[in-house]
Amino acid sequence: MFVRQISIYLENIRGSLRELTQLLGENGIDLKALSIADTSSFGIVRCIVKESDIEKTTALLRENGHIAKVNSVICVCVPDKPLGLCNILTLLENAGISIEYTYSFYKNTGDNAVLIIRPSEKRRSVQIFEENGIKMLNQADIDQF
């Protein structure tokens, strides 16, 4: 129940994010989710694209001098109400699992917000979510957005 995410190392200079999004857009790549973490000299852009675009995207990025890698994250549906996220995080915390990072997805699923999370223990987190009836989306679900 994982989603494939592309992480791109990007120099922290004016215009670099615009150039990246222009490169992707001009090549027909639609960003489904995006997160940026930065330091003074570089940033890490994390994005989700359709499954059919992952290889094309990573090849395009590398051909244009970017360092890019693909890894797995969890896409979880969080009740869009007070304490919705807190309750999900509590399940993980009680199991001794920490969150490395999280960011939101641009779509929602009715009464739920959709978040991308990278927990310290991915497989165990999926098991906990399944045991507690927490809905997760897979790559095929995202491709439908």
Short mmCIF file of C-alpha atoms in Angstrom, two decimals:
data_model
loop_
_atom_site.label_atom_id
_atom_site.label_comp_id
_atom_site.label_asym_id
_atom_site.label_seq_id
_atom_site.Cartn_x
_atom_site.Cartn_y
_atom_site.Cartn_z
CA MET A 1 0.00 0.00 0.00
CA PHE A 2 2.77 2.38 -0.94
CA VAL A 3 3.05 5.29 -3.34
CA ARG A 4 6.22 6.05 -5.25
CA GLN A 5 7.70 9.49 -4.61
CA ILE A 6 10.44 11.26 -6.52
CA SER A 7 12.98 13.25 -4.48
CA ILE A 8 14.95 15.87 -6.38
CA TYR A 9 17.96 17.74 -5.05
CA LEU A 10 17.73 21.33 -6.22
CA GLU A 11 20.17 24.18 -5.79
CA ASN A 12 18.68 26.93 -3.66
CA ILE A 13 18.91 29.78 -6.15
CA ARG A 14 16.34 32.15 -7.60
CA GLY A 15 14.39 30.55 -10.43
CA SER A 16 15.47 26.95 -9.86
CA LEU A 17 12.03 25.77 -8.75
CA ARG A 18 10.35 27.57 -11.63
CA GLU A 19 12.82 26.01 -14.06
CA LEU A 20 12.13 22.58 -12.60
CA THR A 21 8.36 22.94 -12.88
CA GLN A 22 8.73 24.36 -16.38
CA LEU A 23 10.86 21.38 -17.44
CA LEU A 24 8.30 18.95 -16.09
CA GLY A 25 5.28 20.83 -17.43
CA GLU A 26 6.69 21.27 -20.90
CA ASN A 27 7.21 17.51 -21.00
CA GLY A 28 3.64 16.73 -19.97
CA ILE A 29 4.38 15.78 -16.34
CA ASP A 30 1.52 16.65 -13.98
CA LEU A 31 2.51 17.10 -10.34
CA LYS A 32 -0.06 15.46 -8.05
CA ALA A 33 1.65 16.47 -4.78
CA LEU A 34 4.68 18.62 -4.01
CA SER A 35 6.78 19.44 -0.98
CA ILE A 36 9.93 21.49 -0.62
CA ALA A 37 12.40 21.38 2.26
CA ASP A 38 15.33 23.74 2.03
CA THR A 39 18.62 24.70 3.57
CA SER A 40 20.74 27.71 2.71
CA SER A 41 22.37 26.00 -0.27
CA PHE A 42 20.00 23.33 -1.57
CA GLY A 43 16.49 22.01 -1.31
CA ILE A 44 14.80 18.68 -1.57
CA VAL A 45 11.73 18.71 -3.76
CA ARG A 46 9.48 15.74 -3.16
CA CYS A 47 6.73 15.04 -5.66
CA ILE A 48 4.15 12.49 -6.67
CA VAL A 49 3.31 11.89 -10.32
CA LYS A 50 1.29 9.23 -12.12
CA GLU A 51 2.85 5.76 -12.15
CA SER A 52 3.18 5.91 -15.94
CA ASP A 53 5.24 9.12 -15.62
CA ILE A 54 7.72 8.05 -12.93
CA GLU A 55 10.42 6.60 -15.20
CA LYS A 56 9.97 9.40 -17.76
CA THR A 57 10.25 12.01 -15.00
CA THR A 58 13.38 10.58 -13.40
CA ALA A 59 15.07 10.15 -16.79
CA LEU A 60 14.18 13.71 -17.79
CA LEU A 61 15.48 15.09 -14.51
CA ARG A 62 18.76 13.20 -14.76
CA GLU A 63 19.24 14.21 -18.41
CA ASN A 64 18.94 17.81 -17.25
CA GLY A 65 21.53 17.51 -14.49
CA HIS A 66 19.32 16.86 -11.49
CA ILE A 67 19.90 14.23 -8.85
CA ALA A 68 16.63 12.33 -8.44
CA LYS A 69 15.66 9.16 -6.66
CA VAL A 70 12.46 7.22 -6.17
CA ASN A 71 11.31 5.89 -2.82
CA SER A 72 8.09 4.74 -1.18
CA VAL A 73 5.76 6.70 1.06
CA ILE A 74 2.27 6.18 2.45
CA CYS A 75 -0.74 8.14 1.23
CA VAL A 76 -3.25 8.21 4.09
CA CYS A 77 -6.78 9.60 4.29
CA VAL A 78 -7.16 11.76 7.37
CA PRO A 79 -10.58 12.78 8.70
CA ASP A 80 -10.94 16.46 7.82
CA LYS A 81 -11.98 17.59 11.28
CA PRO A 82 -10.32 18.68 14.51
CA LEU A 83 -8.01 15.95 15.90
CA GLY A 84 -8.21 13.95 12.63
CA LEU A 85 -4.46 14.06 12.07
CA CYS A 86 -3.70 13.90 15.79
CA ASN A 87 -5.56 10.60 16.13
CA ILE A 88 -3.59 9.02 13.29
CA LEU A 89 -0.30 10.31 14.66
CA THR A 90 -1.23 8.96 18.10
CA LEU A 91 -1.60 5.45 16.64
CA LEU A 92 1.94 5.65 15.28
CA GLU A 93 3.39 7.27 18.39
CA ASN A 94 1.88 4.58 20.62
CA ALA A 95 3.60 1.99 18.42
CA GLY A 96 6.96 3.76 18.78
CA ILE A 97 6.94 4.97 15.15
CA SER A 98 8.08 8.48 14.31
CA ILE A 99 7.31 10.63 11.29
CA GLU A 100 10.28 11.67 9.17
CA TYR A 101 8.15 14.10 7.14
CA THR A 102 4.64 14.70 5.88
CA TYR A 103 2.96 16.90 3.30
CA SER A 104 -0.52 17.31 1.94
CA PHE A 105 -1.94 16.08 -1.31
CA TYR A 106 -3.77 18.57 -3.47
CA LYS A 107 -6.98 16.48 -3.61
CA ASN A 108 -9.32 15.40 -0.89
CA THR A 109 -11.64 12.42 -0.78
CA GLY A 110 -14.90 13.85 0.48
CA ASP A 111 -14.67 14.06 4.25
CA ASN A 112 -10.94 13.30 4.29
CA ALA A 113 -7.80 15.26 3.69
CA VAL A 114 -5.06 13.28 1.98
CA LEU A 115 -1.52 13.30 3.36
CA ILE A 116 1.75 11.82 2.24
CA ILE A 117 3.74 10.51 5.20
CA ARG A 118 7.15 8.97 5.54
CA PRO A 119 7.17 7.06 8.85
CA SER A 120 10.27 5.50 10.35
CA GLU A 121 8.68 2.04 9.87
CA LYS A 122 6.60 1.97 6.70
CA ARG A 123 5.38 -1.63 6.67
CA ARG A 124 4.45 -1.59 10.33
CA SER A 125 2.62 1.72 9.85
CA VAL A 126 0.55 0.23 7.04
CA GLN A 127 -0.34 -2.69 9.30
CA ILE A 128 -1.41 -0.32 12.09
CA PHE A 129 -3.52 1.73 9.70
CA GLU A 130 -5.19 -1.41 8.33
CA GLU A 131 -5.90 -2.74 11.82
CA ASN A 132 -7.52 0.58 12.77
CA GLY A 133 -9.60 1.04 9.63
CA ILE A 134 -7.56 3.99 8.34
CA LYS A 135 -7.97 4.30 4.59
CA MET A 136 -4.84 4.53 2.48
CA LEU A 137 -4.51 5.25 -1.21
CA ASN A 138 -2.21 3.33 -3.52
CA GLN A 139 -0.54 4.43 -6.74
CA ALA A 140 -3.51 3.30 -8.84
CA ASP A 141 -5.84 5.46 -6.74
CA ILE A 142 -3.61 8.48 -7.26
CA ASP A 143 -3.46 7.86 -11.00
CA GLN A 144 -7.23 8.37 -11.05
CA PHE A 145 -6.96 11.95 -9.73
#
